[in-house]
mmCIF file of C-alpha atoms (C1' of nucleotides) in Angstrom:
data_model
loop_
_atom_site.group_PDB
_atom_site.id
_atom_site.type_symbol
_atom_site.label_atom_id
_atom_site.label_comp_id
_atom_site.label_asym_id
_atom_site.label_seq_id
_atom_site.Cartn_x
_atom_site.Cartn_y
_atom_site.Cartn_z
ATOM 1 C CA MET M 5 211.990 -33.023 94.791
ATOM 2 C CA LEU M 6 211.860 -34.216 98.374
ATOM 3 C CA LYS M 7 215.019 -32.538 99.536
ATOM 4 C CA GLU M 8 214.346 -33.499 103.073
ATOM 5 C CA THR M 9 211.413 -35.026 104.827
ATOM 6 C CA SER M 10 211.341 -35.384 108.560
ATOM 7 C CA ILE M 11 208.675 -37.065 110.568
ATOM 8 C CA HIS M 12 207.703 -36.190 114.086
ATOM 9 C CA LYS M 13 204.854 -37.407 116.163
ATOM 10 C CA ASN M 14 202.007 -35.510 114.555
ATOM 11 C CA GLN M 15 203.859 -33.586 111.960
ATOM 12 C CA ILE M 16 205.608 -34.223 108.700
ATOM 13 C CA ILE M 17 207.964 -31.527 107.518
ATOM 14 C CA LEU M 18 208.955 -31.038 103.920
ATOM 15 C CA GLN M 19 211.885 -28.907 102.817
ATOM 16 C CA THR M 20 211.316 -27.901 99.242
ATOM 17 C CA GLY M 21 211.267 -25.170 96.668
ATOM 18 C CA TYR M 22 208.578 -25.219 93.984
ATOM 19 C CA PHE M 23 205.716 -25.721 96.391
ATOM 20 C CA ASP M 24 203.689 -22.791 97.594
ATOM 21 C CA LEU M 25 200.421 -23.485 99.376
ATOM 22 C CA LYS M 26 198.750 -20.244 98.359
ATOM 23 C CA GLN M 27 199.652 -20.639 94.708
ATOM 24 C CA THR M 28 198.732 -24.310 94.625
ATOM 25 C CA PHE M 29 195.381 -23.912 96.353
ATOM 26 C CA GLU M 30 194.372 -20.614 94.777
ATOM 27 C CA CYS M 31 195.385 -21.097 91.165
ATOM 28 C CA GLY M 32 191.892 -22.317 90.378
ATOM 29 C CA GLN M 33 192.270 -26.090 90.253
ATOM 30 C CA CYS M 34 190.487 -26.819 93.539
ATOM 31 C CA PHE M 35 187.706 -25.279 95.580
ATOM 32 C CA ARG M 36 187.682 -26.941 98.971
ATOM 33 C CA TRP M 37 190.934 -25.786 100.569
ATOM 34 C CA ASN M 38 190.461 -22.881 102.908
ATOM 35 C CA GLU M 39 193.023 -20.429 104.206
ATOM 36 C CA VAL M 40 192.722 -20.171 107.990
ATOM 37 C CA GLU M 41 195.385 -17.496 108.120
ATOM 38 C CA GLN M 42 198.455 -16.635 106.072
ATOM 39 C CA GLY M 43 200.375 -19.781 105.203
ATOM 40 C CA HIS M 44 197.884 -21.977 107.037
ATOM 41 C CA TYR M 45 195.329 -24.106 105.182
ATOM 42 C CA ILE M 46 192.846 -26.820 106.063
ATOM 43 C CA GLY M 47 191.332 -29.107 103.481
ATOM 44 C CA LEU M 48 189.463 -32.335 103.182
ATOM 45 C CA VAL M 49 190.710 -34.999 100.792
ATOM 46 C CA LYS M 50 189.006 -38.381 100.577
ATOM 47 C CA ASP M 51 188.036 -38.833 104.235
ATOM 48 C CA LYS M 52 191.040 -37.046 105.712
ATOM 49 C CA VAL M 53 191.129 -33.593 107.228
ATOM 50 C CA LEU M 54 194.604 -32.269 106.512
ATOM 51 C CA GLU M 55 196.086 -29.178 108.104
ATOM 52 C CA MET M 56 199.076 -27.508 106.497
ATOM 53 C CA TYR M 57 201.444 -24.696 107.313
ATOM 54 C CA GLN M 58 204.089 -23.028 105.228
ATOM 55 C CA VAL M 59 206.940 -20.875 106.460
ATOM 56 C CA GLY M 60 209.407 -20.041 103.734
ATOM 57 C CA GLN M 61 210.274 -23.270 101.960
ATOM 58 C CA GLU M 62 209.212 -25.414 104.878
ATOM 59 C CA ILE M 63 205.841 -27.086 104.610
ATOM 60 C CA SER M 64 204.279 -29.000 107.512
ATOM 61 C CA PHE M 65 201.534 -31.594 107.354
ATOM 62 C CA TYR M 66 199.403 -32.045 110.468
ATOM 63 C CA ASN M 67 196.778 -34.582 111.504
ATOM 64 C CA THR M 68 198.311 -37.282 109.376
ATOM 65 C CA ASP M 69 200.979 -39.973 109.536
ATOM 66 C CA GLU M 70 203.768 -41.504 107.501
ATOM 67 C CA LYS M 71 201.518 -44.115 105.947
ATOM 68 C CA ASP M 72 199.038 -41.566 104.624
ATOM 69 C CA PHE M 73 201.874 -39.379 103.480
ATOM 70 C CA LYS M 74 203.180 -42.191 101.304
ATOM 71 C CA ASP M 75 199.809 -43.571 100.259
ATOM 72 C CA ILE M 76 197.913 -40.339 99.717
ATOM 73 C CA TRP M 77 199.814 -37.075 99.910
ATOM 74 C CA VAL M 78 202.791 -37.868 97.694
ATOM 75 C CA ASP M 79 200.347 -38.720 94.954
ATOM 76 C CA TYR M 80 197.871 -35.913 95.656
ATOM 77 C CA PHE M 81 200.527 -33.190 95.718
ATOM 78 C CA ASP M 82 202.503 -34.715 92.844
ATOM 79 C CA LEU M 83 205.561 -34.783 95.079
ATOM 80 C CA ASN M 84 207.605 -37.122 92.923
ATOM 81 C CA ARG M 85 207.743 -34.710 90.004
ATOM 82 C CA ASN M 86 210.723 -32.456 89.571
ATOM 83 C CA TYR M 87 209.068 -29.078 88.972
ATOM 84 C CA GLU M 88 212.375 -27.339 88.517
ATOM 85 C CA GLU M 89 213.084 -29.532 85.519
ATOM 86 C CA LEU M 90 209.541 -29.199 84.243
ATOM 87 C CA ILE M 91 209.641 -25.411 84.390
ATOM 88 C CA GLU M 92 213.007 -25.386 82.675
ATOM 89 C CA GLU M 93 211.549 -27.501 79.910
ATOM 90 C CA ILE M 94 208.462 -25.425 79.167
ATOM 91 C CA SER M 95 210.023 -21.982 79.660
ATOM 92 C CA LYS M 96 211.809 -21.714 76.352
ATOM 93 C CA GLU M 97 210.552 -18.226 75.617
ATOM 94 C CA LYS M 98 210.157 -15.117 77.695
ATOM 95 C CA ILE M 99 206.382 -15.160 78.162
ATOM 96 C CA MET M 100 206.257 -18.589 79.793
ATOM 97 C CA LYS M 101 209.454 -17.746 81.606
ATOM 98 C CA ALA M 102 207.693 -14.806 83.226
ATOM 99 C CA ALA M 103 204.604 -16.887 84.009
ATOM 100 C CA THR M 104 206.561 -19.710 85.654
ATOM 101 C CA GLU M 105 208.704 -17.247 87.544
ATOM 102 C CA TYR M 106 205.525 -15.684 88.904
ATOM 103 C CA GLY M 107 203.811 -18.967 89.830
ATOM 104 C CA LYS M 108 206.675 -21.383 90.358
ATOM 105 C CA GLY M 109 205.115 -22.691 93.569
ATOM 106 C CA ILE M 110 202.099 -24.114 91.756
ATOM 107 C CA ARG M 111 201.741 -27.882 91.739
ATOM 108 C CA ILE M 112 198.996 -29.635 89.827
ATOM 109 C CA LEU M 113 197.050 -31.715 92.296
ATOM 110 C CA CYS M 114 195.782 -35.183 91.546
ATOM 111 C CA GLN M 115 192.247 -34.918 92.892
ATOM 112 C CA ASP M 116 189.362 -37.344 93.085
ATOM 113 C CA GLU M 117 187.691 -37.804 89.697
ATOM 114 C CA TRP M 118 184.126 -37.462 90.927
ATOM 115 C CA GLU M 119 184.747 -34.415 93.066
ATOM 116 C CA THR M 120 186.573 -32.764 90.190
ATOM 117 C CA LEU M 121 183.811 -33.644 87.746
ATOM 118 C CA ILE M 122 181.066 -32.140 89.897
ATOM 119 C CA SER M 123 183.185 -29.124 90.841
ATOM 120 C CA PHE M 124 183.826 -28.144 87.251
ATOM 121 C CA ILE M 125 180.257 -28.770 86.144
ATOM 122 C CA ILE M 126 179.318 -26.231 88.789
ATOM 123 C CA SER M 127 182.069 -23.871 87.681
ATOM 124 C CA ALA M 128 180.477 -23.203 84.282
ATOM 125 C CA ASN M 129 179.339 -19.607 83.803
ATOM 126 C CA ASN M 130 179.833 -18.999 87.507
ATOM 127 C CA ASN M 131 182.191 -17.159 89.832
ATOM 128 C CA ILE M 132 184.641 -18.644 92.317
ATOM 129 C CA PRO M 133 183.073 -17.492 95.614
ATOM 130 C CA ARG M 134 179.730 -18.925 94.554
ATOM 131 C CA ILE M 135 181.271 -22.154 93.234
ATOM 132 C CA LYS M 136 182.884 -22.670 96.640
ATOM 133 C CA LYS M 137 179.632 -21.979 98.475
ATOM 134 C CA ILE M 138 177.652 -24.385 96.316
ATOM 135 C CA LEU M 139 180.232 -27.142 96.875
ATOM 136 C CA GLU M 140 180.202 -26.443 100.602
ATOM 137 C CA ARG M 141 176.421 -26.757 100.806
ATOM 138 C CA PHE M 142 176.520 -29.851 98.612
ATOM 139 C CA SER M 143 179.064 -31.582 100.864
ATOM 140 C CA LYS M 144 177.272 -30.557 104.036
ATOM 141 C CA LEU M 145 173.978 -31.838 102.697
ATOM 142 C CA PHE M 146 175.101 -35.221 101.345
ATOM 143 C CA GLY M 147 178.631 -35.846 102.678
ATOM 144 C CA GLN M 148 179.813 -37.462 105.861
ATOM 145 C CA LYS M 149 180.577 -35.265 108.845
ATOM 146 C CA MET M 150 184.148 -35.182 110.149
ATOM 147 C CA CYS M 151 185.220 -33.306 113.270
ATOM 148 C CA TYR M 152 188.619 -31.752 113.748
ATOM 149 C CA LYS M 153 189.596 -29.305 116.491
ATOM 150 C CA GLY M 154 185.968 -28.582 117.252
ATOM 151 C CA GLU M 155 185.104 -27.724 113.662
ATOM 152 C CA GLU M 156 182.936 -29.698 111.274
ATOM 153 C CA TYR M 157 184.135 -30.799 107.853
ATOM 154 C CA TYR M 158 182.290 -32.864 105.285
ATOM 155 C CA THR M 159 183.548 -35.497 102.887
ATOM 156 C CA PHE M 160 182.597 -35.088 99.256
ATOM 157 C CA PRO M 161 179.436 -37.134 98.553
ATOM 158 C CA THR M 162 180.100 -40.270 96.518
ATOM 159 C CA PRO M 163 178.070 -41.112 93.408
ATOM 160 C CA GLU M 164 176.544 -44.081 95.255
ATOM 161 C CA SER M 165 175.393 -41.896 98.135
ATOM 162 C CA LEU M 166 173.666 -39.614 95.633
ATOM 163 C CA GLN M 167 171.765 -42.379 93.874
ATOM 164 C CA GLY M 168 168.197 -41.282 93.185
ATOM 165 C CA ILE M 169 168.475 -37.612 94.139
ATOM 166 C CA THR M 170 166.097 -35.213 92.423
ATOM 167 C CA GLU M 171 166.265 -31.582 91.362
ATOM 168 C CA LYS M 172 164.150 -30.790 94.379
ATOM 169 C CA ASP M 173 166.720 -32.413 96.700
ATOM 170 C CA LEU M 174 169.335 -30.145 95.174
ATOM 171 C CA GLU M 175 167.343 -26.931 95.491
ATOM 172 C CA GLU M 176 168.974 -25.894 98.738
ATOM 173 C CA ILE M 177 172.515 -25.977 97.355
ATOM 174 C CA LYS M 178 171.381 -23.298 94.881
ATOM 175 C CA SER M 179 173.281 -24.594 91.906
ATOM 176 C CA GLY M 180 170.564 -23.331 89.586
ATOM 177 C CA TYR M 181 170.242 -24.976 86.190
ATOM 178 C CA ARG M 182 173.348 -27.062 86.942
ATOM 179 C CA ALA M 183 171.274 -29.337 89.206
ATOM 180 C CA LYS M 184 170.040 -31.381 86.272
ATOM 181 C CA TYR M 185 173.640 -31.808 85.106
ATOM 182 C CA ILE M 186 174.608 -33.186 88.514
ATOM 183 C CA ILE M 187 171.732 -35.646 88.328
ATOM 184 C CA ASP M 188 172.739 -36.752 84.849
ATOM 185 C CA ALA M 189 176.296 -37.314 86.102
ATOM 186 C CA VAL M 190 175.081 -39.374 89.071
ATOM 187 C CA GLN M 191 173.015 -41.566 86.769
ATOM 188 C CA LYS M 192 175.607 -42.095 84.072
ATOM 189 C CA VAL M 193 178.354 -42.885 86.577
ATOM 190 C CA ASN M 194 176.227 -45.182 88.720
ATOM 191 C CA GLU M 195 174.899 -47.030 85.699
ATOM 192 C CA SER M 196 178.435 -47.332 84.319
ATOM 193 C CA GLN M 197 177.493 -45.522 81.128
ATOM 194 C CA VAL M 198 180.646 -43.652 82.021
ATOM 195 C CA ASP M 199 183.248 -45.767 83.822
ATOM 196 C CA LEU M 200 184.646 -42.738 85.613
ATOM 197 C CA TYR M 201 187.324 -44.347 87.727
ATOM 198 C CA ASN M 202 188.760 -46.228 84.759
ATOM 199 C CA LEU M 203 189.069 -43.216 82.446
ATOM 200 C CA LYS M 204 192.587 -42.433 83.607
ATOM 201 C CA ASN M 205 193.680 -45.678 82.004
ATOM 202 C CA LEU M 206 192.305 -44.688 78.599
ATOM 203 C CA GLU M 207 194.031 -42.605 75.982
ATOM 204 C CA THR M 208 193.277 -38.918 76.562
ATOM 205 C CA GLY M 209 190.998 -38.472 73.547
ATOM 206 C CA GLU M 210 188.975 -41.555 74.451
ATOM 207 C CA ALA M 211 188.610 -40.427 78.057
ATOM 208 C CA ARG M 212 187.464 -36.986 76.914
ATOM 209 C CA LYS M 213 184.858 -38.522 74.636
ATOM 210 C CA GLU M 214 183.438 -40.448 77.576
ATOM 211 C CA LEU M 215 183.244 -37.350 79.771
ATOM 212 C CA LEU M 216 181.432 -35.413 77.056
ATOM 213 C CA LYS M 217 178.537 -37.883 77.311
ATOM 214 C CA ILE M 218 177.525 -36.222 80.569
ATOM 215 C CA LYS M 219 175.295 -33.160 80.326
ATOM 216 C CA GLY M 220 176.974 -30.009 81.489
ATOM 217 C CA ILE M 221 180.391 -31.260 80.455
ATOM 218 C CA GLY M 222 181.735 -29.519 77.378
ATOM 219 C CA PRO M 223 185.315 -29.275 76.092
ATOM 220 C CA LYS M 224 186.586 -26.912 78.784
ATOM 221 C CA VAL M 225 185.116 -28.773 81.749
ATOM 222 C CA ALA M 226 186.242 -32.115 80.311
ATOM 223 C CA ASP M 227 189.814 -30.850 79.992
ATOM 224 C CA CYS M 228 189.795 -29.601 83.579
ATOM 225 C CA ILE M 229 188.661 -33.010 84.830
ATOM 226 C CA LEU M 230 191.301 -34.777 82.737
ATOM 227 C CA LEU M 231 194.064 -32.447 83.874
ATOM 228 C CA PHE M 232 193.216 -32.066 87.549
ATOM 229 C CA SER M 233 192.174 -35.621 88.393
ATOM 230 C CA MET M 234 193.569 -38.005 85.771
ATOM 231 C CA ARG M 235 197.069 -36.736 85.094
ATOM 232 C CA LYS M 236 196.264 -35.995 81.459
ATOM 233 C CA TYR M 237 198.862 -33.249 81.290
ATOM 234 C CA SER M 238 198.563 -32.657 77.562
ATOM 235 C CA CYS M 239 195.147 -31.018 78.123
ATOM 236 C CA TYR M 240 194.993 -27.247 77.837
ATOM 237 C CA PRO M 241 191.583 -26.146 79.169
ATOM 238 C CA ILE M 242 190.477 -23.002 77.354
ATOM 239 C CA ASP M 243 188.391 -20.630 79.435
ATOM 240 C CA VAL M 244 187.907 -16.907 78.965
ATOM 241 C CA TRP M 245 191.134 -16.069 80.798
ATOM 242 C CA ILE M 246 193.366 -18.501 78.968
ATOM 243 C CA ARG M 247 191.819 -17.406 75.715
ATOM 244 C CA LYS M 248 192.452 -13.758 76.519
ATOM 245 C CA VAL M 249 196.021 -14.248 77.689
ATOM 246 C CA THR M 250 196.969 -16.583 74.836
ATOM 247 C CA GLU M 251 195.546 -14.129 72.314
ATOM 248 C CA LYS M 252 197.148 -11.129 73.904
ATOM 249 C CA LEU M 253 200.612 -12.497 74.649
ATOM 250 C CA TYR M 254 201.179 -15.059 71.910
ATOM 251 C CA PHE M 255 198.901 -14.431 68.924
ATOM 252 C CA LYS M 256 198.508 -10.682 69.336
ATOM 253 C CA ARG M 257 195.111 -11.047 67.655
ATOM 254 C CA GLU M 258 191.786 -12.763 68.206
ATOM 255 C CA CYS M 259 191.617 -16.440 67.412
ATOM 256 C CA THR M 260 189.465 -19.551 67.696
ATOM 257 C CA PRO M 261 189.689 -22.176 70.427
ATOM 258 C CA LYS M 262 190.811 -24.600 67.733
ATOM 259 C CA GLU M 263 193.810 -22.445 66.863
ATOM 260 C CA ILE M 264 194.695 -22.067 70.530
ATOM 261 C CA GLN M 265 194.414 -25.817 71.058
ATOM 262 C CA LYS M 266 196.817 -26.549 68.230
ATOM 263 C CA PHE M 267 199.190 -23.835 69.369
ATOM 264 C CA ALA M 268 199.393 -25.265 72.893
ATOM 265 C CA GLU M 269 199.891 -28.751 71.570
ATOM 266 C CA ASP M 270 202.760 -27.700 69.284
ATOM 267 C CA MET M 271 204.336 -25.427 71.868
ATOM 268 C CA TRP M 272 204.237 -27.538 75.016
ATOM 269 C CA LYS M 273 203.269 -31.042 73.892
ATOM 270 C CA ASP M 274 202.599 -33.304 76.853
ATOM 271 C CA ASN M 275 203.194 -30.476 79.316
ATOM 272 C CA ALA M 276 200.525 -28.125 77.946
ATOM 273 C CA GLY M 277 198.452 -28.534 81.097
ATOM 274 C CA PHE M 278 201.231 -27.219 83.297
ATOM 275 C CA ALA M 279 201.764 -24.296 80.939
ATOM 276 C CA GLN M 280 198.032 -23.593 81.137
ATOM 277 C CA GLN M 281 198.098 -23.396 84.921
ATOM 278 C CA TYR M 282 201.074 -21.044 85.052
ATOM 279 C CA LEU M 283 199.530 -18.836 82.377
ATOM 280 C CA PHE M 284 196.121 -18.853 84.012
ATOM 281 C CA TYR M 285 197.520 -17.845 87.387
ATOM 282 C CA TYR M 286 199.717 -15.220 85.760
ATOM 283 C CA ALA M 287 196.843 -13.816 83.713
ATOM 284 C CA ARG M 288 194.377 -13.598 86.587
ATOM 285 C CA ASN M 289 196.803 -11.824 88.865
ATOM 286 C CA GLN M 290 199.027 -9.818 86.570
ATOM 287 C CA LEU M 291 196.979 -8.724 83.541
ATOM 288 C "C1'" DA K 19 168.211 -1.990 86.360
ATOM 289 C "C1'" DA K 20 171.420 -4.237 83.684
ATOM 290 C "C1'" DC K 21 175.443 -6.813 83.473
ATOM 291 C "C1'" DC K 22 178.808 -10.194 84.756
ATOM 292 C "C1'" DA K 23 181.001 -14.707 86.352
ATOM 293 C "C1'" DG K 24 186.402 -20.878 85.084
ATOM 294 C "C1'" DG K 25 180.664 -22.585 79.690
ATOM 295 C "C1'" DT K 26 177.135 -25.546 77.864
ATOM 296 C "C1'" DT K 27 173.008 -26.506 75.508
ATOM 297 C "C1'" DA K 28 169.725 -25.941 72.091
ATOM 298 C "C1'" DT K 29 168.668 -24.003 67.769
ATOM 299 C "C1'" DA K 30 169.659 -22.087 63.211
ATOM 300 C "C1'" DA K 31 172.435 -20.606 59.396
ATOM 301 C "C1'" DT Y 30 180.906 -27.229 61.318
ATOM 302 C "C1'" DT Y 31 180.466 -22.487 63.287
ATOM 303 C "C1'" DA Y 32 177.422 -18.598 65.348
ATOM 304 C "C1'" DT Y 33 173.940 -16.786 68.861
ATOM 305 C "C1'" DA Y 34 170.612 -16.592 72.631
ATOM 306 C "C1'" DA Y 35 169.212 -18.279 77.011
ATOM 307 C "C1'" DC Y 36 170.503 -19.832 81.397
ATOM 308 C "C1'" DC Y 37 170.101 -20.137 87.975
ATOM 309 C "C1'" DT Y 38 172.074 -17.218 91.273
ATOM 310 C "C1'" DG Y 39 174.179 -13.530 93.800
ATOM 311 C "C1'" DG Y 40 176.915 -9.451 93.712
ATOM 312 C "C1'" DT Y 41 177.773 -4.652 91.988
#
DNA sequence: AACCAGGTTATAA
DNA sequence: TTATAACCTGGT
């Protein structure tokens, strides 16, 4: 995967295919990366402001160093996986072949569990611009301020920092009825009713069962959390788009989530989550 | 004004 | 177990 990595003073350069910033950041798995201009993104991960550029197959990391690259970014961007091989493996038929051809620069990020949990609770019955705004206000209100090049960025608030918040405290982020779900999540995580940061070590079904204890987390949101923050790549989150595209392209009829679930499992096994992302991106932009 | 947007919850068949 | 209505908010 890492064809060539070179390290300069403030810049790490990656030569690689199968990594496109736009596709990776805008395929719907994350909400806090912003495009400054074409091929230029700034995001905040943990307590790091990372600036990235892409020109052709060359991707540059700024405001970071070799240590963080090894300790954080390789893991976060899933850089040790061979996506060429992966795509080859799941693209046995022409539909997935078309989807992977269209979105071959997508990588599934390994994001923070708590941030992913809150983000996808907020995503329910909502639209992307508003999800991003709510998360922005949430971070600004409760997160820690970071400055970079004269701009302010905010870390994602930890569960501990949110201990004791009320619906009234959350009014100004305008998350609507989802506020009480956020509060339930804070409580259950802080009281270890859900051992969030250990779930990745559990079997997928067990981890899902734990997530479902939190109000506002149903099957779709749980699968997103498992897939985007815990490397549970067998999960195939079924939202309206995936349902539509799976019905239209594969079943050619209406079907139940249960049928779709089984289909994805049989078809792509432990790589169903990757297939889901390629299909989702393909469906949203091409259908 | 009515409807929709990355679903979930609460109720009822 | 599966089906349906209601749901904050902001945009069209």
